[in-house]
């Protein structure tokens, strides 16, 4: 269990955690919408993209479609790691202390 030291404004930590939560929920919602779009249009993609000869326009389509999903995944991972580092720094500076 965590307790907040009395010499630090206790309202700062919940605000930080709330902002991190909102960011993570937004990123997961974005990834969910991208995945939903990909899944619901996969039949058309197979019909028009995968069954035709490759052209430059096909590569642009592929990059546009899947780089967004890859970017959303990377963003979630990166922001999660940054949030963990920030929480660790808060803990290391005694703002959040582990109680025994």
PDB file of N, CA and C in Angstrom:
ATOM      1  N   UNK A   1       0.838  -1.180   0.000  1.00  0.00           N
ATOM      2  CA  UNK A   1       0.000   0.000   0.000  1.00  0.00           C
ATOM      3  C   UNK A   1       0.879   1.237   0.000  1.00  0.00           C
ATOM      4  N   UNK A   2       0.434   2.290  -0.667  1.00  0.00           N
ATOM      5  CA  UNK A   2       1.186   3.534  -0.762  1.00  0.00           C
ATOM      6  C   UNK A   2       0.580   4.575   0.168  1.00  0.00           C
ATOM      7  N   UNK A   3       1.451   5.397   0.740  1.00  0.00           N
ATOM      8  CA  UNK A   3       0.972   6.553   1.489  1.00  0.00           C
ATOM      9  C   UNK A   3       1.752   7.765   1.012  1.00  0.00           C
ATOM     10  N   UNK A   4       1.118   8.917   1.035  1.00  0.00           N
ATOM     11  CA  UNK A   4       1.745  10.137   0.549  1.00  0.00           C
ATOM     12  C   UNK A   4       2.303  10.905   1.735  1.00  0.00           C
ATOM     13  N   UNK A   5       3.556  11.364   1.592  1.00  0.00           N
ATOM     14  CA  UNK A   5       4.166  12.137   2.679  1.00  0.00           C
ATOM     15  C   UNK A   5       3.393  13.416   2.906  1.00  0.00           C
ATOM     16  N   UNK A   6       3.386  13.906   4.142  1.00  0.00           N
ATOM     17  CA  UNK A   6       2.577  15.066   4.492  1.00  0.00           C
ATOM     18  C   UNK A   6       3.153  16.380   3.964  1.00  0.00           C
ATOM     19  N   UNK A   7       4.458  16.451   3.608  1.00  0.00           N
ATOM     20  CA  UNK A   7       5.034  17.700   3.133  1.00  0.00           C
ATOM     21  C   UNK A   7       4.852  17.907   1.631  1.00  0.00           C
ATOM     22  N   UNK A   8       4.166  17.010   0.959  1.00  0.00           N
ATOM     23  CA  UNK A   8       3.897  17.119  -0.467  1.00  0.00           C
ATOM     24  C   UNK A   8       2.396  17.256  -0.663  1.00  0.00           C
ATOM     25  N   UNK A   9       2.023  18.119  -1.588  1.00  0.00           N
ATOM     26  CA  UNK A   9       0.599  18.305  -1.870  1.00  0.00           C
ATOM     27  C   UNK A   9       0.025  16.993  -2.401  1.00  0.00           C
ATOM     28  N   UNK A  10      -0.834  16.342  -1.648  1.00  0.00           N
ATOM     29  CA  UNK A  10      -1.343  15.031  -2.055  1.00  0.00           C
ATOM     30  C   UNK A  10      -2.253  15.073  -3.286  1.00  0.00           C
ATOM     31  N   UNK A  11      -2.699  16.268  -3.667  1.00  0.00           N
ATOM     32  CA  UNK A  11      -3.577  16.351  -4.834  1.00  0.00           C
ATOM     33  C   UNK A  11      -2.819  16.196  -6.146  1.00  0.00           C
ATOM     34  N   UNK A  12      -1.493  16.330  -6.121  1.00  0.00           N
ATOM     35  CA  UNK A  12      -0.721  16.246  -7.360  1.00  0.00           C
ATOM     36  C   UNK A  12      -0.631  14.823  -7.912  1.00  0.00           C
ATOM     37  N   UNK A  13      -0.449  13.864  -7.057  1.00  0.00           N
ATOM     38  CA  UNK A  13      -0.281  12.476  -7.515  1.00  0.00           C
ATOM     39  C   UNK A  13      -1.564  11.948  -8.157  1.00  0.00           C
ATOM     40  N   UNK A  14      -2.732  12.106  -7.560  1.00  0.00           N
ATOM     41  CA  UNK A  14      -3.945  11.618  -8.224  1.00  0.00           C
ATOM     42  C   UNK A  14      -4.208  12.302  -9.572  1.00  0.00           C
ATOM     43  N   UNK A  15      -3.869  13.584  -9.672  1.00  0.00           N
ATOM     44  CA  UNK A  15      -4.048  14.299 -10.942  1.00  0.00           C
ATOM     45  C   UNK A  15      -3.133  13.698 -11.996  1.00  0.00           C
ATOM     46  N   UNK A  16      -1.889  13.435 -11.647  1.00  0.00           N
ATOM     47  CA  UNK A  16      -0.946  12.826 -12.583  1.00  0.00           C
ATOM     48  C   UNK A  16      -1.441  11.453 -13.023  1.00  0.00           C
ATOM     49  N   UNK A  17      -1.858  10.642 -12.065  1.00  0.00           N
ATOM     50  CA  UNK A  17      -2.329   9.295 -12.384  1.00  0.00           C
ATOM     51  C   UNK A  17      -3.578   9.360 -13.252  1.00  0.00           C
ATOM     52  N   UNK A  18      -4.465  10.301 -12.968  1.00  0.00           N
ATOM     53  CA  UNK A  18      -5.676  10.463 -13.774  1.00  0.00           C
ATOM     54  C   UNK A  18      -5.335  10.833 -15.215  1.00  0.00           C
ATOM     55  N   UNK A  19      -4.374  11.731 -15.390  1.00  0.00           N
ATOM     56  CA  UNK A  19      -3.972  12.122 -16.748  1.00  0.00           C
ATOM     57  C   UNK A  19      -3.337  10.954 -17.492  1.00  0.00           C
ATOM     58  N   UNK A  20      -2.548  10.158 -16.794  1.00  0.00           N
ATOM     59  CA  UNK A  20      -1.948   8.970 -17.415  1.00  0.00           C
ATOM     60  C   UNK A  20      -3.053   7.998 -17.821  1.00  0.00           C
ATOM     61  N   UNK A  21      -4.024   7.783 -16.957  1.00  0.00           N
ATOM     62  CA  UNK A  21      -5.135   6.882 -17.267  1.00  0.00           C
ATOM     63  C   UNK A  21      -5.904   7.352 -18.501  1.00  0.00           C
ATOM     64  N   UNK A  22      -6.218   8.641 -18.557  1.00  0.00           N
ATOM     65  CA  UNK A  22      -6.963   9.185 -19.695  1.00  0.00           C
ATOM     66  C   UNK A  22      -6.179   8.978 -20.989  1.00  0.00           C
ATOM     67  N   UNK A  23      -4.883   9.234 -20.945  1.00  0.00           N
ATOM     68  CA  UNK A  23      -4.044   9.041 -22.132  1.00  0.00           C
ATOM     69  C   UNK A  23      -4.051   7.580 -22.562  1.00  0.00           C
ATOM     70  N   UNK A  24      -3.884   6.682 -21.625  1.00  0.00           N
ATOM     71  CA  UNK A  24      -3.853   5.260 -21.970  1.00  0.00           C
ATOM     72  C   UNK A  24      -5.203   4.779 -22.492  1.00  0.00           C
ATOM     73  N   UNK A  25      -6.298   5.223 -21.905  1.00  0.00           N
ATOM     74  CA  UNK A  25      -7.622   4.826 -22.387  1.00  0.00           C
ATOM     75  C   UNK A  25      -7.860   5.340 -23.811  1.00  0.00           C
ATOM     76  N   UNK A  26      -7.430   6.571 -24.073  1.00  0.00           N
ATOM     77  CA  UNK A  26      -7.591   7.147 -25.407  1.00  0.00           C
ATOM     78  C   UNK A  26      -6.780   6.370 -26.438  1.00  0.00           C
ATOM     79  N   UNK A  27      -5.563   6.008 -26.079  1.00  0.00           N
ATOM     80  CA  UNK A  27      -4.729   5.250 -27.001  1.00  0.00           C
ATOM     81  C   UNK A  27      -5.298   3.859 -27.270  1.00  0.00           C
ATOM     82  N   UNK A  28      -5.800   3.211 -26.247  1.00  0.00           N
ATOM     83  CA  UNK A  28      -6.399   1.887 -26.434  1.00  0.00           C
ATOM     84  C   UNK A  28      -7.669   1.996 -27.280  1.00  0.00           C
ATOM     85  N   UNK A  29      -8.461   3.034 -27.073  1.00  0.00           N
ATOM     86  CA  UNK A  29      -9.663   3.236 -27.885  1.00  0.00           C
ATOM     87  C   UNK A  29      -9.287   3.453 -29.355  1.00  0.00           C
ATOM     88  N   UNK A  30      -8.232   4.229 -29.601  1.00  0.00           N
ATOM     89  CA  UNK A  30      -7.763   4.461 -30.968  1.00  0.00           C
ATOM     90  C   UNK A  30      -7.330   3.155 -31.616  1.00  0.00           C
ATOM     91  N   UNK A  31      -6.541   2.380 -30.903  1.00  0.00           N
ATOM     92  CA  UNK A  31      -6.092   1.091 -31.436  1.00  0.00           C
ATOM     93  C   UNK A  31      -7.276   0.169 -31.686  1.00  0.00           C
ATOM     94  N   UNK A  32      -8.258   0.189 -30.814  1.00  0.00           N
ATOM     95  CA  UNK A  32      -9.446  -0.642 -30.985  1.00  0.00           C
ATOM     96  C   UNK A  32     -10.193  -0.265 -32.264  1.00  0.00           C
ATOM     97  N   UNK A  33     -10.349   1.034 -32.509  1.00  0.00           N
ATOM     98  CA  UNK A  33     -11.030   1.481 -33.730  1.00  0.00           C
ATOM     99  C   UNK A  33     -10.245   1.099 -34.981  1.00  0.00           C
ATOM    100  N   UNK A  34      -8.926   1.246 -34.937  1.00  0.00           N
ATOM    101  CA  UNK A  34      -8.104   0.843 -36.079  1.00  0.00           C
ATOM    102  C   UNK A  34      -8.204  -0.655 -36.339  1.00  0.00           C
ATOM    103  N   UNK A  35      -8.161  -1.446 -35.279  1.00  0.00           N
ATOM    104  CA  UNK A  35      -8.284  -2.900 -35.424  1.00  0.00           C
ATOM    105  C   UNK A  35      -9.671  -3.275 -35.936  1.00  0.00           C
ATOM    106  N   UNK A  36     -10.699  -2.628 -35.427  1.00  0.00           N
ATOM    107  CA  UNK A  36     -12.065  -2.888 -35.886  1.00  0.00           C
ATOM    108  C   UNK A  36     -12.191  -2.594 -37.380  1.00  0.00           C
ATOM    109  N   UNK A  37     -11.678  -1.456 -37.811  1.00  0.00           N
ATOM    110  CA  UNK A  37     -11.724  -1.099 -39.230  1.00  0.00           C
ATOM    111  C   UNK A  37     -10.989  -2.136 -40.074  1.00  0.00           C
ATOM    112  N   UNK A  38      -9.833  -2.559 -39.610  1.00  0.00           N
ATOM    113  CA  UNK A  38      -9.054  -3.554 -40.348  1.00  0.00           C
ATOM    114  C   UNK A  38      -9.811  -4.871 -40.466  1.00  0.00           C
ATOM    115  N   UNK A  39     -10.393  -5.312 -39.374  1.00  0.00           N
ATOM    116  CA  UNK A  39     -11.104  -6.597 -39.369  1.00  0.00           C
ATOM    117  C   UNK A  39     -12.363  -6.541 -40.237  1.00  0.00           C
ATOM    118  N   UNK A  40     -13.123  -5.449 -40.133  1.00  0.00           N
ATOM    119  CA  UNK A  40     -14.390  -5.372 -40.864  1.00  0.00           C
ATOM    120  C   UNK A  40     -14.203  -5.162 -42.361  1.00  0.00           C
ATOM    121  N   UNK A  41     -13.049  -4.688 -42.778  1.00  0.00           N
ATOM    122  CA  UNK A  41     -12.812  -4.485 -44.212  1.00  0.00           C
ATOM    123  C   UNK A  41     -11.790  -5.470 -44.783  1.00  0.00           C
ATOM    124  N   UNK A  42     -11.444  -6.483 -44.009  1.00  0.00           N
ATOM    125  CA  UNK A  42     -10.441  -7.449 -44.455  1.00  0.00           C
ATOM    126  C   UNK A  42     -10.864  -8.178 -45.729  1.00  0.00           C
ATOM    127  N   UNK A  43     -12.152  -8.499 -45.860  1.00  0.00           N
ATOM    128  CA  UNK A  43     -12.603  -9.197 -47.062  1.00  0.00           C
ATOM    129  C   UNK A  43     -12.356  -8.365 -48.322  1.00  0.00           C
ATOM    130  N   UNK A  44     -12.605  -7.071 -48.246  1.00  0.00           N
ATOM    131  CA  UNK A  44     -12.345  -6.201 -49.403  1.00  0.00           C
ATOM    132  C   UNK A  44     -10.847  -6.051 -49.659  1.00  0.00           C
ATOM    133  N   UNK A  45     -10.089  -5.995 -48.573  1.00  0.00           N
ATOM    134  CA  UNK A  45      -8.633  -5.899 -48.730  1.00  0.00           C
ATOM    135  C   UNK A  45      -8.091  -7.144 -49.436  1.00  0.00           C
ATOM    136  N   UNK A  46      -8.560  -8.300 -49.038  1.00  0.00           N
ATOM    137  CA  UNK A  46      -8.100  -9.539 -49.682  1.00  0.00           C
ATOM    138  C   UNK A  46      -8.506  -9.555 -51.148  1.00  0.00           C
ATOM    139  N   UNK A  47      -9.729  -9.146 -51.415  1.00  0.00           N
ATOM    140  CA  UNK A  47     -10.240  -9.160 -52.794  1.00  0.00           C
ATOM    141  C   UNK A  47      -9.486  -8.186 -53.702  1.00  0.00           C
ATOM    142  N   UNK A  48      -9.255  -6.969 -53.222  1.00  0.00           N
ATOM    143  CA  UNK A  48      -8.698  -5.936 -54.093  1.00  0.00           C
ATOM    144  C   UNK A  48      -7.189  -5.750 -53.954  1.00  0.00           C
ATOM    145  N   UNK A  49      -6.639  -6.021 -52.792  1.00  0.00           N
ATOM    146  CA  UNK A  49      -5.215  -5.760 -52.586  1.00  0.00           C
ATOM    147  C   UNK A  49      -4.381  -7.013 -52.761  1.00  0.00           C
ATOM    148  N   UNK A  50      -4.697  -8.040 -52.017  1.00  0.00           N
ATOM    149  CA  UNK A  50      -3.852  -9.232 -51.994  1.00  0.00           C
ATOM    150  C   UNK A  50      -3.977 -10.084 -53.255  1.00  0.00           C
ATOM    151  N   UNK A  51      -5.095  -9.982 -53.960  1.00  0.00           N
ATOM    152  CA  UNK A  51      -5.276 -10.816 -55.148  1.00  0.00           C
ATOM    153  C   UNK A  51      -4.853 -10.124 -56.444  1.00  0.00           C
ATOM    154  N   UNK A  52      -4.384  -8.894 -56.363  1.00  0.00           N
ATOM    155  CA  UNK A  52      -3.958  -8.172 -57.573  1.00  0.00           C
ATOM    156  C   UNK A  52      -2.441  -8.031 -57.594  1.00  0.00           C
ATOM    157  N   UNK A  53      -1.887  -7.758 -58.775  1.00  0.00           N
ATOM    158  CA  UNK A  53      -0.431  -7.550 -58.853  1.00  0.00           C
ATOM    159  C   UNK A  53      -0.013  -6.339 -58.026  1.00  0.00           C
ATOM    160  N   UNK A  54       1.181  -6.405 -57.497  1.00  0.00           N
ATOM    161  CA  UNK A  54       1.678  -5.310 -56.663  1.00  0.00           C
ATOM    162  C   UNK A  54       2.092  -4.123 -57.530  1.00  0.00           C
ATOM    163  N   UNK A  55       1.671  -2.977 -57.091  1.00  0.00           N
ATOM    164  CA  UNK A  55       2.050  -1.728 -57.746  1.00  0.00           C
ATOM    165  C   UNK A  55       2.442  -0.745 -56.660  1.00  0.00           C
ATOM    166  N   UNK A  56       3.004   0.379 -57.048  1.00  0.00           N
ATOM    167  CA  UNK A  56       3.417   1.386 -56.087  1.00  0.00           C
ATOM    168  C   UNK A  56       2.239   1.853 -55.244  1.00  0.00           C
ATOM    169  N   UNK A  57       1.091   2.028 -55.871  1.00  0.00           N
ATOM    170  CA  UNK A  57      -0.104   2.472 -55.149  1.00  0.00           C
ATOM    171  C   UNK A  57      -0.502   1.432 -54.096  1.00  0.00           C
ATOM    172  N   UNK A  58      -0.327   0.152 -54.411  1.00  0.00           N
ATOM    173  CA  UNK A  58      -0.633  -0.905 -53.445  1.00  0.00           C
ATOM    174  C   UNK A  58       0.263  -0.800 -52.217  1.00  0.00           C
ATOM    175  N   UNK A  59       1.528  -0.499 -52.434  1.00  0.00           N
ATOM    176  CA  UNK A  59       2.455  -0.345 -51.308  1.00  0.00           C
ATOM    177  C   UNK A  59       2.094   0.866 -50.449  1.00  0.00           C
ATOM    178  N   UNK A  60       1.675   1.942 -51.097  1.00  0.00           N
ATOM    179  CA  UNK A  60       1.241   3.131 -50.346  1.00  0.00           C
ATOM    180  C   UNK A  60       0.007   2.786 -49.507  1.00  0.00           C
ATOM    181  N   UNK A  61      -0.934   2.067 -50.090  1.00  0.00           N
ATOM    182  CA  UNK A  61      -2.125   1.639 -49.352  1.00  0.00           C
ATOM    183  C   UNK A  61      -1.738   0.794 -48.134  1.00  0.00           C
ATOM    184  N   UNK A  62      -0.886  -0.192 -48.370  1.00  0.00           N
ATOM    185  CA  UNK A  62      -0.463  -1.090 -47.297  1.00  0.00           C
ATOM    186  C   UNK A  62       0.220  -0.308 -46.176  1.00  0.00           C
ATOM    187  N   UNK A  63       1.130   0.584 -46.547  1.00  0.00           N
ATOM    188  CA  UNK A  63       1.841   1.386 -45.543  1.00  0.00           C
ATOM    189  C   UNK A  63       0.864   2.258 -44.759  1.00  0.00           C
ATOM    190  N   UNK A  64      -0.043   2.898 -45.455  1.00  0.00           N
ATOM    191  CA  UNK A  64      -1.010   3.780 -44.804  1.00  0.00           C
ATOM    192  C   UNK A  64      -1.903   3.006 -43.843  1.00  0.00           C
ATOM    193  N   UNK A  65      -2.280   1.828 -44.223  1.00  0.00           N
ATOM    194  CA  UNK A  65      -3.202   1.033 -43.415  1.00  0.00           C
ATOM    195  C   UNK A  65      -2.539   0.458 -42.165  1.00  0.00           C
ATOM    196  N   UNK A  66      -1.352  -0.071 -42.307  1.00  0.00           N
ATOM    197  CA  UNK A  66      -0.751  -0.812 -41.199  1.00  0.00           C
ATOM    198  C   UNK A  66       0.264  -0.026 -40.381  1.00  0.00           C
ATOM    199  N   UNK A  67       0.806   1.032 -40.914  1.00  0.00           N
ATOM    200  CA  UNK A  67       1.704   1.863 -40.111  1.00  0.00           C
ATOM    201  C   UNK A  67       0.928   2.559 -38.998  1.00  0.00           C
ATOM    202  N   UNK A  68      -0.329   2.909 -39.256  1.00  0.00           N
ATOM    203  CA  UNK A  68      -1.161   3.521 -38.213  1.00  0.00           C
ATOM    204  C   UNK A  68      -1.365   2.592 -37.030  1.00  0.00           C
ATOM    205  N   UNK A  69      -1.616   1.328 -37.314  1.00  0.00           N
ATOM    206  CA  UNK A  69      -1.804   0.344 -36.248  1.00  0.00           C
ATOM    207  C   UNK A  69      -0.493   0.137 -35.495  1.00  0.00           C
ATOM    208  N   UNK A  70       0.594  -0.009 -36.235  1.00  0.00           N
ATOM    209  CA  UNK A  70       1.909  -0.178 -35.600  1.00  0.00           C
ATOM    210  C   UNK A  70       2.253   1.051 -34.754  1.00  0.00           C
ATOM    211  N   UNK A  71       1.960   2.232 -35.267  1.00  0.00           N
ATOM    212  CA  UNK A  71       2.218   3.458 -34.514  1.00  0.00           C
ATOM    213  C   UNK A  71       1.407   3.535 -33.237  1.00  0.00           C
ATOM    214  N   UNK A  72       0.151   3.106 -33.291  1.00  0.00           N
ATOM    215  CA  UNK A  72      -0.694   3.118 -32.088  1.00  0.00           C
ATOM    216  C   UNK A  72      -0.157   2.157 -31.042  1.00  0.00           C
ATOM    217  N   UNK A  73       0.290   0.981 -31.479  1.00  0.00           N
ATOM    218  CA  UNK A  73       0.864   0.008 -30.544  1.00  0.00           C
ATOM    219  C   UNK A  73       2.134   0.569 -29.915  1.00  0.00           C
ATOM    220  N   UNK A  74       3.012   1.149 -30.739  1.00  0.00           N
ATOM    221  CA  UNK A  74       4.260   1.725 -30.224  1.00  0.00           C
ATOM    222  C   UNK A  74       3.978   2.865 -29.253  1.00  0.00           C
ATOM    223  N   UNK A  75       2.979   3.669 -29.545  1.00  0.00           N
ATOM    224  CA  UNK A  75       2.622   4.778 -28.666  1.00  0.00           C
ATOM    225  C   UNK A  75       2.150   4.278 -27.305  1.00  0.00           C
ATOM    226  N   UNK A  76       1.338   3.230 -27.304  1.00  0.00           N
ATOM    227  CA  UNK A  76       0.859   2.658 -26.038  1.00  0.00           C
ATOM    228  C   UNK A  76       2.034   2.129 -25.220  1.00  0.00           C
ATOM    229  N   UNK A  77       2.922   1.395 -25.868  1.00  0.00           N
ATOM    230  CA  UNK A  77       4.074   0.835 -25.158  1.00  0.00           C
ATOM    231  C   UNK A  77       4.960   1.952 -24.621  1.00  0.00           C
ATOM    232  N   UNK A  78       5.266   2.937 -25.464  1.00  0.00           N
ATOM    233  CA  UNK A  78       6.146   4.032 -25.060  1.00  0.00           C
ATOM    234  C   UNK A  78       5.549   4.833 -23.904  1.00  0.00           C
ATOM    235  N   UNK A  79       4.287   5.202 -24.005  1.00  0.00           N
ATOM    236  CA  UNK A  79       3.668   5.991 -22.942  1.00  0.00           C
ATOM    237  C   UNK A  79       3.516   5.202 -21.648  1.00  0.00           C
ATOM    238  N   UNK A  80       3.307   3.903 -21.760  1.00  0.00           N
ATOM    239  CA  UNK A  80       3.243   3.075 -20.557  1.00  0.00           C
ATOM    240  C   UNK A  80       4.597   3.027 -19.859  1.00  0.00           C
ATOM    241  N   UNK A  81       5.663   2.862 -20.648  1.00  0.00           N
ATOM    242  CA  UNK A  81       7.007   2.855 -20.063  1.00  0.00           C
ATOM    243  C   UNK A  81       7.335   4.200 -19.423  1.00  0.00           C
ATOM    244  N   UNK A  82       6.977   5.300 -20.095  1.00  0.00           N
ATOM    245  CA  UNK A  82       7.233   6.629 -19.531  1.00  0.00           C
ATOM    246  C   UNK A  82       6.444   6.848 -18.248  1.00  0.00           C
ATOM    247  N   UNK A  83       5.207   6.401 -18.219  1.00  0.00           N
ATOM    248  CA  UNK A  83       4.392   6.556 -17.011  1.00  0.00           C
ATOM    249  C   UNK A  83       4.986   5.751 -15.863  1.00  0.00           C
ATOM    250  N   UNK A  84       5.452   4.545 -16.155  1.00  0.00           N
ATOM    251  CA  UNK A  84       6.078   3.733 -15.110  1.00  0.00           C
ATOM    252  C   UNK A  84       7.343   4.394 -14.582  1.00  0.00           C
ATOM    253  N   UNK A  85       8.149   4.977 -15.484  1.00  0.00           N
ATOM    254  CA  UNK A  85       9.357   5.681 -15.052  1.00  0.00           C
ATOM    255  C   UNK A  85       9.005   6.887 -14.187  1.00  0.00           C
ATOM    256  N   UNK A  86       7.969   7.621 -14.582  1.00  0.00           N
ATOM    257  CA  UNK A  86       7.558   8.791 -13.805  1.00  0.00           C
ATOM    258  C   UNK A  86       7.055   8.382 -12.422  1.00  0.00           C
ATOM    259  N   UNK A  87       6.277   7.327 -12.362  1.00  0.00           N
ATOM    260  CA  UNK A  87       5.791   6.856 -11.063  1.00  0.00           C
ATOM    261  C   UNK A  87       6.941   6.357 -10.199  1.00  0.00           C
ATOM    262  N   UNK A  88       7.923   5.710 -10.829  1.00  0.00           N
ATOM    263  CA  UNK A  88       9.093   5.262 -10.079  1.00  0.00           C
ATOM    264  C   UNK A  88       9.872   6.457  -9.540  1.00  0.00           C
ATOM    265  N   UNK A  89      10.011   7.512 -10.364  1.00  0.00           N
ATOM    266  CA  UNK A  89      10.711   8.717  -9.911  1.00  0.00           C
ATOM    267  C   UNK A  89       9.973   9.380  -8.754  1.00  0.00           C
ATOM    268  N   UNK A  90       8.645   9.407  -8.836  1.00  0.00           N
ATOM    269  CA  UNK A  90       7.845   9.964  -7.737  1.00  0.00           C
ATOM    270  C   UNK A  90       8.096   9.154  -6.466  1.00  0.00           C
ATOM    271  N   UNK A  91       8.116   7.839  -6.622  1.00  0.00           N
ATOM    272  CA  UNK A  91       8.349   6.975  -5.473  1.00  0.00           C
ATOM    273  C   UNK A  91       9.759   7.161  -4.921  1.00  0.00           C
ATOM    274  N   UNK A  92      10.759   7.255  -5.826  1.00  0.00           N
ATOM    275  CA  UNK A  92      12.142   7.424  -5.399  1.00  0.00           C
ATOM    276  C   UNK A  92      12.371   8.737  -4.660  1.00  0.00           C
ATOM    277  N   UNK A  93      11.612   9.755  -5.009  1.00  0.00           N
ATOM    278  CA  UNK A  93      11.766  11.056  -4.341  1.00  0.00           C
ATOM    279  C   UNK A  93      10.921  11.168  -3.079  1.00  0.00           C
ATOM    280  N   UNK A  94      10.273  10.094  -2.712  1.00  0.00           N
ATOM    281  CA  UNK A  94       9.532  10.086  -1.450  1.00  0.00           C
ATOM    282  C   UNK A  94       8.156  10.684  -1.517  1.00  0.00           C
ATOM    283  N   UNK A  95       7.683  11.025  -2.699  1.00  0.00           N
ATOM    284  CA  UNK A  95       6.334  11.580  -2.778  1.00  0.00           C
ATOM    285  C   UNK A  95       5.316  10.483  -2.484  1.00  0.00           C
ATOM    286  N   UNK A  96       5.593   9.299  -2.989  1.00  0.00           N
ATOM    287  CA  UNK A  96       4.801   8.122  -2.619  1.00  0.00           C
ATOM    288  C   UNK A  96       5.754   7.204  -1.880  1.00  0.00           C
ATOM    289  N   UNK A  97       5.433   6.886  -0.666  1.00  0.00           N
ATOM    290  CA  UNK A  97       6.292   6.011   0.124  1.00  0.00           C
ATOM    291  C   UNK A  97       5.597   4.678   0.329  1.00  0.00           C
ATOM    292  N   UNK A  98       6.344   3.614   0.232  1.00  0.00           N
ATOM    293  CA  UNK A  98       5.788   2.285   0.505  1.00  0.00           C
ATOM    294  C   UNK A  98       5.675   2.133   2.020  1.00  0.00           C
ATOM    295  N   UNK A  99       4.469   1.801   2.470  1.00  0.00           N
ATOM    296  CA  UNK A  99       4.307   1.591   3.922  1.00  0.00           C
ATOM    297  C   UNK A  99       4.456   0.116   4.225  1.00  0.00           C
ATOM    298  N   UNK A 100       4.993  -0.169   5.412  1.00  0.00           N
ATOM    299  CA  UNK A 100       5.234  -1.560   5.788  1.00  0.00           C
ATOM    300  C   UNK A 100       4.027  -2.183   6.423  1.00  0.00           C
TER     301      UNK A 100
END
